[in-house]
Coordinates of C-alpha atoms in Angstrom, one line a residue:
Chain Z
M1 CA 2.6 -5.4 -16.6
I2 CA 6.2 -5.7 -15.7
G3 CA 6.5 -7.8 -12.6
I4 CA 9.3 -7.2 -10.2
F5 CA 10.1 -8.9 -6.9
D6 CA 12.7 -8.5 -4.2
S7 CA 13.3 -9.9 -0.7
G8 CA 12.1 -6.6 0.6
I9 CA 12.1 -3.1 -0.5
G10 CA 15.7 -2.7 -1.7
G11 CA 14.5 -3.7 -5.1
L12 CA 12.7 -0.4 -5.3
T13 CA 16.0 1.1 -6.6
V14 CA 15.3 -1.1 -9.7
V15 CA 11.8 0.3 -10.0
R16 CA 13.3 3.8 -9.7
S17 CA 15.7 3.0 -12.6
L18 CA 13.0 1.4 -14.6
M19 CA 10.7 4.4 -14.2
K20 CA 13.5 6.5 -15.6
Q21 CA 14.1 4.2 -18.6
L22 CA 10.5 3.3 -19.3
P23 CA 8.4 6.0 -17.7
D24 CA 4.9 4.9 -18.9
Y25 CA 5.1 1.2 -18.4
D26 CA 2.8 -0.4 -15.8
I27 CA 4.7 -2.0 -13.0
I28 CA 3.7 -4.4 -10.3
Y29 CA 6.2 -4.9 -7.4
F30 CA 6.2 -7.6 -4.8
G31 CA 8.5 -7.2 -1.7
D32 CA 8.7 -10.3 0.5
T33 CA 8.9 -8.3 3.7
A34 CA 7.5 -11.1 5.8
R35 CA 10.6 -13.3 5.1
T36 CA 13.2 -10.6 4.4
P37 CA 16.2 -10.7 4.3
Y38 CA 17.2 -13.4 1.8
G39 CA 21.0 -12.7 1.8
S40 CA 21.7 -14.7 5.0
K41 CA 19.6 -17.7 4.0
S42 CA 20.4 -20.9 2.2
P43 CA 20.0 -21.4 -1.6
E44 CA 17.3 -24.0 -1.2
T45 CA 15.1 -21.7 0.9
V46 CA 15.7 -18.7 -1.5
V47 CA 14.8 -20.8 -4.5
G48 CA 11.5 -21.8 -2.9
Y49 CA 10.7 -18.2 -2.1
A50 CA 11.6 -17.0 -5.6
L51 CA 9.3 -19.5 -7.3
E52 CA 6.4 -18.5 -5.0
N53 CA 7.0 -14.8 -5.7
T54 CA 7.1 -15.3 -9.5
Q55 CA 3.9 -17.3 -9.3
F56 CA 2.2 -14.5 -7.5
L57 CA 3.3 -11.9 -10.1
L58 CA 2.0 -14.0 -12.9
K59 CA -1.3 -14.4 -11.3
Q60 CA -1.5 -10.6 -11.0
G61 CA -0.9 -10.3 -14.8
A62 CA 2.8 -9.9 -15.2
K63 CA 4.1 -10.7 -18.7
I64 CA 7.8 -10.4 -17.9
V65 CA 9.4 -10.9 -14.4
V66 CA 12.4 -9.0 -13.1
M67 CA 14.3 -10.4 -10.2
A68 CA 15.4 -7.2 -8.5
C69 CA 17.3 -9.1 -5.9
N70 CA 20.9 -10.1 -6.3
T71 CA 20.6 -13.0 -3.8
A72 CA 17.6 -14.5 -5.6
S73 CA 19.2 -13.8 -9.0
S74 CA 22.4 -15.6 -7.8
V75 CA 20.9 -18.8 -6.6
A76 CA 17.4 -19.0 -8.2
S77 CA 17.4 -17.6 -11.7
D78 CA 17.9 -20.9 -13.4
S79 CA 15.1 -22.6 -11.4
V80 CA 12.7 -19.7 -12.1
A81 CA 13.5 -19.7 -15.9
E82 CA 13.0 -23.4 -16.1
N83 CA 9.6 -23.3 -14.3
F84 CA 8.0 -20.4 -16.1
D85 CA 7.5 -19.7 -19.7
I86 CA 8.0 -16.0 -19.9
P87 CA 11.0 -13.7 -20.1
I88 CA 12.8 -13.6 -16.8
F89 CA 15.4 -10.9 -16.1
E90 CA 18.1 -11.3 -13.4
V91 CA 20.5 -8.6 -12.1
I92 CA 23.8 -10.4 -12.3
S93 CA 24.4 -10.6 -16.1
P94 CA 23.8 -6.9 -17.0
A95 CA 26.0 -5.7 -14.1
S96 CA 28.8 -8.2 -15.2
V97 CA 28.6 -7.1 -18.8
K98 CA 28.8 -3.4 -17.8
A99 CA 31.8 -4.1 -15.5
V100 CA 33.8 -5.9 -18.1
K101 CA 33.1 -3.1 -20.6
S102 CA 34.2 -0.4 -18.2
S103 CA 37.2 -2.1 -16.6
R104 CA 40.7 -1.1 -18.0
N105 CA 42.9 -3.5 -16.0
L106 CA 40.2 -6.3 -15.6
I107 CA 40.5 -6.3 -11.8
V108 CA 36.9 -6.1 -10.6
G109 CA 35.5 -6.0 -7.1
I110 CA 32.1 -7.2 -6.0
I111 CA 30.2 -6.4 -2.8
G112 CA 27.0 -8.3 -2.0
T113 CA 25.2 -10.3 0.6
R114 CA 26.8 -13.4 2.1
A115 CA 24.6 -15.7 -0.2
T116 CA 25.5 -13.7 -3.4
V117 CA 29.2 -13.8 -2.6
K118 CA 29.2 -17.4 -1.7
S119 CA 27.4 -18.4 -4.9
G120 CA 30.5 -17.1 -6.9
I121 CA 28.1 -16.1 -9.7
Y122 CA 29.7 -12.8 -10.6
E123 CA 33.1 -14.4 -10.9
K124 CA 31.6 -17.1 -13.2
K125 CA 29.8 -14.6 -15.5
I126 CA 32.8 -12.3 -15.7
R127 CA 35.4 -15.1 -16.3
A128 CA 33.1 -16.6 -19.0
M129 CA 33.5 -13.3 -20.9
K130 CA 37.1 -12.5 -19.9
P131 CA 39.0 -15.6 -18.5
E132 CA 42.0 -13.4 -17.6
A133 CA 39.9 -11.2 -15.3
K134 CA 40.7 -11.0 -11.6
V135 CA 37.6 -10.8 -9.5
Y136 CA 37.5 -10.1 -5.7
S137 CA 34.3 -10.4 -3.7
V138 CA 33.5 -9.2 -0.2
A139 CA 30.3 -10.0 1.7
C140 CA 28.9 -7.0 3.4
P141 CA 26.0 -8.4 5.4
L142 CA 25.6 -5.3 7.7
L143 CA 24.9 -2.9 4.9
V144 CA 21.3 -4.1 4.3
P145 CA 20.2 -3.5 7.9
L146 CA 22.0 -0.2 8.0
V147 CA 20.1 0.9 4.8
E148 CA 16.8 -0.4 6.1
E149 CA 17.3 1.6 9.3
G150 CA 17.9 4.7 7.2
W151 CA 21.4 5.1 8.6
L152 CA 22.7 6.4 5.3
K153 CA 24.9 9.2 6.6
K154 CA 26.0 8.0 10.0
P155 CA 29.7 7.8 10.9
E156 CA 29.3 4.2 12.0
T157 CA 28.0 3.3 8.5
V158 CA 30.9 5.1 6.9
M159 CA 33.4 3.2 9.2
I160 CA 31.7 -0.2 8.3
I161 CA 31.9 0.6 4.6
K162 CA 35.5 1.5 4.9
K163 CA 36.2 -1.8 6.7
Y164 CA 34.4 -3.9 4.1
L165 CA 36.1 -2.1 1.2
H166 CA 39.6 -2.3 2.6
P167 CA 40.6 -5.6 0.9
L168 CA 39.2 -4.5 -2.4
K169 CA 41.3 -1.3 -2.2
V170 CA 44.4 -3.4 -1.5
S171 CA 43.6 -5.5 -4.5
Q172 CA 43.6 -2.4 -6.7
I173 CA 40.3 -2.9 -8.4
D174 CA 39.4 -0.4 -11.0
T175 CA 35.7 -1.3 -11.2
L176 CA 33.3 -2.2 -8.3
I177 CA 29.9 -3.8 -8.8
L178 CA 27.2 -2.9 -6.2
G179 CA 25.9 -6.5 -6.1
C180 CA 22.9 -5.8 -3.9
T181 CA 19.9 -3.6 -4.8
H182 CA 20.1 -1.9 -1.3
Y183 CA 23.6 -0.5 -1.9
P184 CA 22.8 2.2 -4.5
L185 CA 21.4 4.1 -1.5
L186 CA 24.9 4.3 -0.1
I187 CA 26.6 5.0 -3.5
D188 CA 28.1 8.4 -2.4
K189 CA 29.8 6.9 0.7
I190 CA 31.0 3.9 -1.2
Q191 CA 32.5 6.0 -4.1
R192 CA 34.3 8.2 -1.6
K193 CA 35.8 5.3 0.4
I194 CA 36.8 3.2 -2.7
G195 CA 38.3 6.3 -4.4
K196 CA 37.4 8.4 -7.4
R197 CA 39.4 6.3 -9.8
V198 CA 37.2 3.3 -9.4
T199 CA 34.1 3.0 -11.6
V200 CA 31.2 2.0 -9.4
I201 CA 28.5 -0.1 -11.3
D202 CA 25.0 0.2 -9.9
S203 CA 23.4 -3.2 -10.6
S204 CA 19.9 -1.7 -10.5
I205 CA 20.7 0.7 -13.4
A206 CA 22.4 -2.1 -15.4
L207 CA 19.3 -4.3 -15.0
A208 CA 16.8 -1.5 -16.0
E209 CA 18.9 -0.8 -19.1
N210 CA 18.9 -4.5 -19.9
V211 CA 15.1 -4.7 -19.7
K212 CA 14.7 -1.6 -21.9
D213 CA 17.1 -3.0 -24.6
F214 CA 15.2 -6.3 -24.6
L215 CA 11.8 -4.6 -25.1
D216 CA 13.3 -2.3 -27.8
T217 CA 14.3 -5.4 -29.8
H218 CA 11.3 -7.6 -28.9
P219 CA 8.1 -5.8 -29.9
E220 CA 6.0 -9.0 -29.6
V221 CA 6.7 -8.9 -25.9
D222 CA 6.6 -5.1 -25.6
N223 CA 3.1 -5.1 -27.1
L224 CA 1.8 -7.3 -24.2
L225 CA 2.8 -4.6 -21.6
G226 CA 0.4 -1.9 -20.4
K227 CA 1.7 1.7 -20.7
K228 CA -0.6 3.7 -18.5
G229 CA 2.1 4.5 -15.9
E230 CA 0.4 2.4 -13.3
F231 CA 2.3 1.2 -10.3
K232 CA 1.2 -1.4 -7.7
L233 CA 3.2 -2.3 -4.7
F234 CA 2.5 -5.5 -2.8
V235 CA 4.3 -6.7 0.3
S236 CA 4.0 -9.8 2.5
D237 CA 4.2 -7.7 5.7
V238 CA 3.4 -4.0 6.3
T239 CA 5.3 -1.9 8.8
E240 CA 5.8 1.8 9.2
Q241 CA 9.5 1.4 8.6
F242 CA 9.0 -0.4 5.2
E243 CA 6.6 2.4 4.2
K244 CA 9.2 5.1 5.1
T245 CA 12.0 3.4 3.3
A246 CA 9.9 2.8 0.2
E247 CA 8.9 6.5 0.1
A248 CA 12.5 7.6 0.6
T249 CA 13.6 5.3 -2.3
L250 CA 10.9 6.3 -4.8
K251 CA 10.6 9.9 -3.6
R252 CA 6.8 9.8 -3.7
K253 CA 3.9 8.6 -1.6
V254 CA 3.3 4.9 -1.8
L255 CA 0.5 2.6 -0.7
L256 CA 1.7 -0.8 0.4
E257 CA -0.9 -3.5 -0.3
H258 CA -0.6 -6.5 2.1
I259 CA -0.9 -10.0 0.7
K260 CA -0.2 -13.4 2.2
L261 CA 1.7 -15.9 0.0
Chain H
M1 CA 10.5 -32.3 26.7
I2 CA 10.8 -28.6 27.2
G3 CA 10.0 -26.9 23.9
I4 CA 11.7 -23.6 23.1
F5 CA 11.4 -21.4 20.1
D6 CA 12.9 -18.2 18.8
S7 CA 12.9 -16.2 15.6
G8 CA 16.4 -17.5 15.0
I9 CA 19.3 -18.6 17.2
G10 CA 19.3 -15.7 19.7
G11 CA 17.1 -17.8 21.9
L12 CA 20.0 -20.2 22.5
T13 CA 21.0 -17.8 25.3
V14 CA 17.8 -19.0 27.0
V15 CA 18.8 -22.6 26.3
R16 CA 22.2 -21.9 27.9
S17 CA 20.5 -20.4 31.0
L18 CA 18.1 -23.3 31.2
M19 CA 20.9 -25.9 30.9
K20 CA 22.5 -24.2 33.9
Q21 CA 19.3 -24.1 36.0
L22 CA 17.9 -27.5 34.9
P23 CA 21.0 -29.5 33.6
D24 CA 19.3 -32.9 33.0
Y25 CA 16.1 -31.8 31.3
D26 CA 15.4 -32.8 27.7
I27 CA 15.1 -29.7 25.5
I28 CA 13.9 -29.3 22.0
Y29 CA 14.6 -26.0 20.3
F30 CA 13.2 -24.5 17.1
G31 CA 14.8 -21.5 15.5
D32 CA 12.8 -20.0 12.7
T33 CA 15.9 -19.1 10.6
A34 CA 14.0 -19.1 7.3
R35 CA 11.9 -16.2 8.4
T36 CA 14.2 -14.4 10.9
P37 CA 14.2 -11.7 12.1
Y38 CA 10.8 -11.1 13.7
G39 CA 11.7 -7.7 15.4
S40 CA 11.1 -5.6 12.3
K41 CA 7.9 -7.3 11.2
S42 CA 4.2 -6.6 12.1
P43 CA 2.4 -8.1 15.1
E44 CA -0.1 -10.0 12.8
T45 CA 2.8 -11.7 11.0
V46 CA 4.6 -12.6 14.2
V47 CA 1.5 -14.0 15.8
G48 CA 1.0 -16.3 12.8
Y49 CA 4.6 -17.5 13.0
A50 CA 4.4 -18.0 16.8
L51 CA 1.3 -20.2 16.5
E52 CA 3.0 -22.4 13.8
N53 CA 6.2 -22.7 15.9
T54 CA 4.3 -23.8 19.0
Q55 CA 2.3 -26.3 16.9
F56 CA 5.6 -27.8 15.7
L57 CA 7.0 -28.2 19.2
L58 CA 3.9 -29.9 20.4
K59 CA 4.0 -32.4 17.6
Q60 CA 7.6 -33.1 18.6
G61 CA 6.4 -34.0 22.1
A62 CA 6.9 -30.7 24.0
K63 CA 4.9 -30.6 27.3
I64 CA 5.7 -26.9 28.0
V65 CA 6.6 -24.2 25.6
V66 CA 9.1 -21.4 26.3
M67 CA 8.9 -18.4 23.9
A68 CA 12.6 -17.4 24.0
C69 CA 12.0 -14.4 21.8
N70 CA 11.1 -11.0 23.2
T71 CA 9.3 -9.9 20.0
A72 CA 7.1 -13.0 19.9
S73 CA 6.5 -12.7 23.7
S74 CA 5.5 -9.1 23.3
V75 CA 2.9 -9.5 20.6
A76 CA 1.9 -13.2 20.5
S77 CA 1.9 -14.6 24.1
D78 CA -1.8 -14.1 24.6
S79 CA -2.7 -15.8 21.3
V80 CA -0.4 -18.7 21.9
A81 CA -1.8 -19.2 25.5
E82 CA -5.4 -19.1 24.2
N83 CA -4.8 -21.6 21.4
F84 CA -2.8 -24.2 23.3
D85 CA -3.7 -26.0 26.5
I86 CA -0.2 -26.4 28.0
P87 CA 2.0 -24.1 30.2
I88 CA 3.4 -21.3 28.0
F89 CA 6.3 -19.2 29.3
E90 CA 7.1 -15.8 27.9
V91 CA 10.2 -13.7 28.6
I92 CA 8.6 -10.3 29.4
S93 CA 7.1 -11.0 32.9
P94 CA 10.1 -12.6 34.6
A95 CA 12.4 -9.8 33.4
S96 CA 9.9 -7.1 34.5
V97 CA 9.6 -8.7 38.0
K98 CA 13.3 -8.9 38.4
A99 CA 13.8 -5.2 37.3
V100 CA 11.2 -3.9 39.7
K101 CA 12.8 -5.9 42.6
S102 CA 16.3 -4.6 41.8
S103 CA 15.5 -1.0 41.0
R104 CA 16.1 1.5 43.8
N105 CA 14.7 4.7 42.2
L106 CA 12.2 2.9 39.9
I107 CA 13.6 4.5 36.8
V108 CA 14.0 1.5 34.4
G109 CA 15.4 1.4 30.9
I110 CA 14.5 -1.2 28.2
I111 CA 16.3 -2.0 25.0
G112 CA 14.8 -4.3 22.4
T113 CA 13.7 -4.7 18.8
R114 CA 11.5 -2.2 17.1
A115 CA 8.4 -4.5 17.5
T116 CA 9.1 -5.1 21.2
V117 CA 9.5 -1.4 22.0
K118 CA 6.5 -0.4 20.0
S119 CA 4.3 -2.9 21.8
G120 CA 4.9 -1.1 25.1
I121 CA 4.6 -4.4 26.9
Y122 CA 7.4 -3.9 29.4
E123 CA 6.0 -0.5 30.4
K124 CA 2.6 -2.1 31.0
K125 CA 4.0 -5.0 33.0
I126 CA 6.2 -2.8 35.2
R127 CA 3.5 -0.1 35.8
A128 CA 1.0 -2.8 36.7
M129 CA 3.3 -3.7 39.6
K130 CA 4.6 -0.1 40.3
P131 CA 2.4 2.6 38.9
E132 CA 4.9 5.2 40.0
A133 CA 7.7 3.6 37.9
K134 CA 9.3 5.6 35.1
V135 CA 10.1 3.4 32.1
Y136 CA 12.2 4.5 29.1
S137 CA 12.5 2.3 26.0
V138 CA 14.9 2.4 23.1
A139 CA 14.6 0.3 19.9
C140 CA 18.1 -1.0 18.9
P141 CA 17.4 -2.8 15.6
L142 CA 21.0 -3.0 14.5
L143 CA 22.2 -5.0 17.5
V144 CA 20.6 -8.3 16.2
P145 CA 22.5 -8.2 12.8
L146 CA 25.7 -7.2 14.6
V147 CA 25.4 -10.2 17.0
E148 CA 24.5 -12.5 14.1
E149 CA 27.6 -11.3 12.3
G150 CA 29.7 -12.1 15.3
W151 CA 30.8 -8.4 15.6
L152 CA 30.8 -8.7 19.4
K153 CA 33.9 -6.7 20.0
K154 CA 34.3 -4.4 17.1
P155 CA 34.6 -0.6 17.7
E156 CA 31.7 0.1 15.4
T157 CA 29.5 -2.1 17.6
V158 CA 30.6 -0.3 20.7
M159 CA 29.9 3.1 19.0
I160 CA 26.4 2.0 18.0
I161 CA 25.7 0.7 21.5
K162 CA 26.8 4.0 23.0
K163 CA 24.5 5.9 20.6
Y164 CA 21.5 3.7 21.5
L165 CA 22.1 3.9 25.2
H166 CA 22.7 7.7 25.3
P167 CA 19.0 8.7 26.0
L168 CA 18.7 6.1 28.7
K169 CA 21.9 7.5 30.4
V170 CA 20.4 11.0 30.2
S171 CA 17.2 9.6 31.9
Q172 CA 19.3 8.3 34.8
I173 CA 18.0 4.8 34.8
D174 CA 19.3 2.6 37.6
T175 CA 18.2 -0.7 36.0
L176 CA 18.3 -1.8 32.3
I177 CA 16.5 -4.8 30.8
L178 CA 18.1 -6.5 27.9
G179 CA 14.8 -7.0 26.1
C180 CA 16.0 -9.2 23.3
T181 CA 17.6 -12.6 23.7
H182 CA 20.5 -11.6 21.4
Y183 CA 21.7 -8.9 23.7
P184 CA 23.3 -11.0 26.5
L185 CA 26.1 -11.7 24.0
L186 CA 26.9 -8.0 24.2
I187 CA 26.4 -7.7 28.0
D188 CA 30.0 -6.6 28.7
K189 CA 29.9 -3.7 26.2
I190 CA 26.4 -2.7 27.3
Q191 CA 27.4 -2.7 31.0
R192 CA 30.5 -0.6 30.3
K193 CA 28.6 2.0 28.2
I194 CA 25.6 2.3 30.5
G195 CA 27.8 2.5 33.6
K196 CA 28.7 0.3 36.6
R197 CA 25.9 1.7 38.8
V198 CA 23.2 0.4 36.5
T199 CA 21.9 -3.1 37.1
V200 CA 21.6 -4.9 33.8
I201 CA 18.9 -7.6 33.7
D202 CA 19.5 -10.5 31.3
S203 CA 16.0 -11.5 30.2
S204 CA 17.2 -15.0 29.2
I205 CA 18.4 -15.7 32.8
A206 CA 15.1 -14.3 34.3
L207 CA 13.1 -16.5 32.0
A208 CA 15.1 -19.7 32.9
E209 CA 14.7 -19.0 36.6
N210 CA 11.0 -18.5 36.1
V211 CA 10.7 -21.9 34.3
K212 CA 12.7 -23.6 37.2
D213 CA 10.5 -22.0 39.9
F214 CA 7.4 -23.2 38.1
L215 CA 8.6 -26.8 37.8
D216 CA 9.7 -26.8 41.4
T217 CA 6.1 -25.9 42.5
H218 CA 4.2 -28.0 39.8
P219 CA 5.4 -31.6 40.2
E220 CA 2.5 -32.8 38.0
V221 CA 4.0 -30.9 35.1
D222 CA 7.6 -31.6 36.1
N223 CA 6.8 -35.4 36.0
L224 CA 5.9 -35.1 32.3
L225 CA 9.4 -33.9 31.3
G226 CA 12.2 -36.2 30.3
K227 CA 15.5 -35.8 32.2
K228 CA 18.1 -37.6 30.1
G229 CA 19.9 -34.4 29.1
E230 CA 18.8 -34.7 25.5
F231 CA 19.0 -31.6 23.3
K232 CA 17.5 -31.3 19.8
L233 CA 18.0 -28.3 17.6
F234 CA 15.6 -27.7 14.7
V235 CA 15.9 -24.8 12.3
S236 CA 13.7 -23.8 9.3
D237 CA 16.9 -22.9 7.3
V238 CA 20.5 -24.1 7.7
T239 CA 23.5 -21.9 6.9
E240 CA 27.1 -22.1 8.1
Q241 CA 26.7 -18.7 9.8
F242 CA 23.8 -20.0 11.9
E243 CA 25.8 -23.1 12.8
K244 CA 28.8 -21.0 13.9
T245 CA 26.7 -18.6 16.0
A246 CA 24.9 -21.5 17.6
E247 CA 28.1 -23.2 18.6
A248 CA 29.6 -19.9 19.9
T249 CA 26.5 -19.3 22.1
L250 CA 26.3 -22.9 23.5
K251 CA 30.0 -23.4 23.6
R252 CA 29.6 -26.9 22.2
K253 CA 29.2 -28.7 18.8
V254 CA 25.7 -28.6 17.6
L255 CA 23.8 -30.4 14.8
L256 CA 21.1 -28.3 13.1
E257 CA 18.2 -30.4 11.8
H258 CA 16.4 -28.7 9.0
I259 CA 12.6 -28.8 8.9
K260 CA 10.0 -27.0 6.7
L261 CA 7.0 -25.5 8.5

């Protein structure tokens, strides 16, 4: 199975993208809803959570693990890769590669959680490829709760997006990375506020493409993965709200299985 | 020592009130910042957290425990009281008593987290005293992240407050309980939007008064408590943002000690 984890249910945007790219592959998802959100917590705490989540997915039979959470990818992907001997995918590199390819003037904007922005990881990845690139980051900590509340179209949400994007507009970015798996649910509003001329990179799509490319070129790993279109969804806490948002993201009925880590 | 816990640092409004009511008393505070927030999580999960937090405070020498969190008080106060043999204080009863006393027409509004509102605990407490009371509750899940971001005076925050309070205004409440320890930091905006004629009850002040009344009438417990004005602040996760908000709430420098539960 392909194992995927996220701090909550935002990572289901990655599942949605994976189901498009690899429709028959068996997927097991773990959303750490009992400890969500990660984006405002310290790197040490998030590393501990990421190791526990990966361990859980391996026990459930995952043969590759996808970190569908920008915060965890930012601060914990090295630790996870060191501790487990299977292919680990993180969301930062694929989005960075895509941004560099698409950018004309190499002025790139990033929006993400406080932890992701503070890690500086997108800047590092992009500058490693293009040292001359200018990268501007803005932490948007209120967008996750707004998405989780389902306030996707409210005027307050649009005002807050406008406020967050203002410095990036002033910096004349031509490419914007959505550095949090919750943000694709706001992509229309974000595109409208940043302007039509800016290419918006959905990190969840970039990650799914990256996984597909890897499996296409690594049949020895691909052969380990089941392809019966099975989907299992585990969460560390169950609430009605999580269920609703999960169904809205995947556009199908879901059954949340509760587990305690 | 007086032990206090909260899901994060919102409960420091209770510390602030306690320091006013009982200036010399030694206080130990635990903010569960690694698992914050509680308000969107299930009752079972919050009960587990509340028991662990209480255990920690007892180990540190607490002789009474104050649950400075409306969500934990709503769903976990019975379990905590059953499992530990010391005086336990919760925030719901004192605020309910105060609301009933202050209300003229017995039409009372409550704002709180989703978990607090869903528990129906304020309605139960108020109707147990005044069966004829009309109680209207509104969940305001975005106010906690707005407070934690320090967006106390932004126009977006004011718009969101107005939207949340609208149904309570229509119901012609004359008393409004701030059923979350984060909300006192927004009391000016809330008072302006609900109107001058509505009495706003700060649950953190009601709780602190309740603790003081109890100690005044129970010298055998009061004698167990240190009175050197000591204050210890433990958190399960340390970030700059938590430190900033803690200092803004208490209006003094604080040192966050990190512990792992």
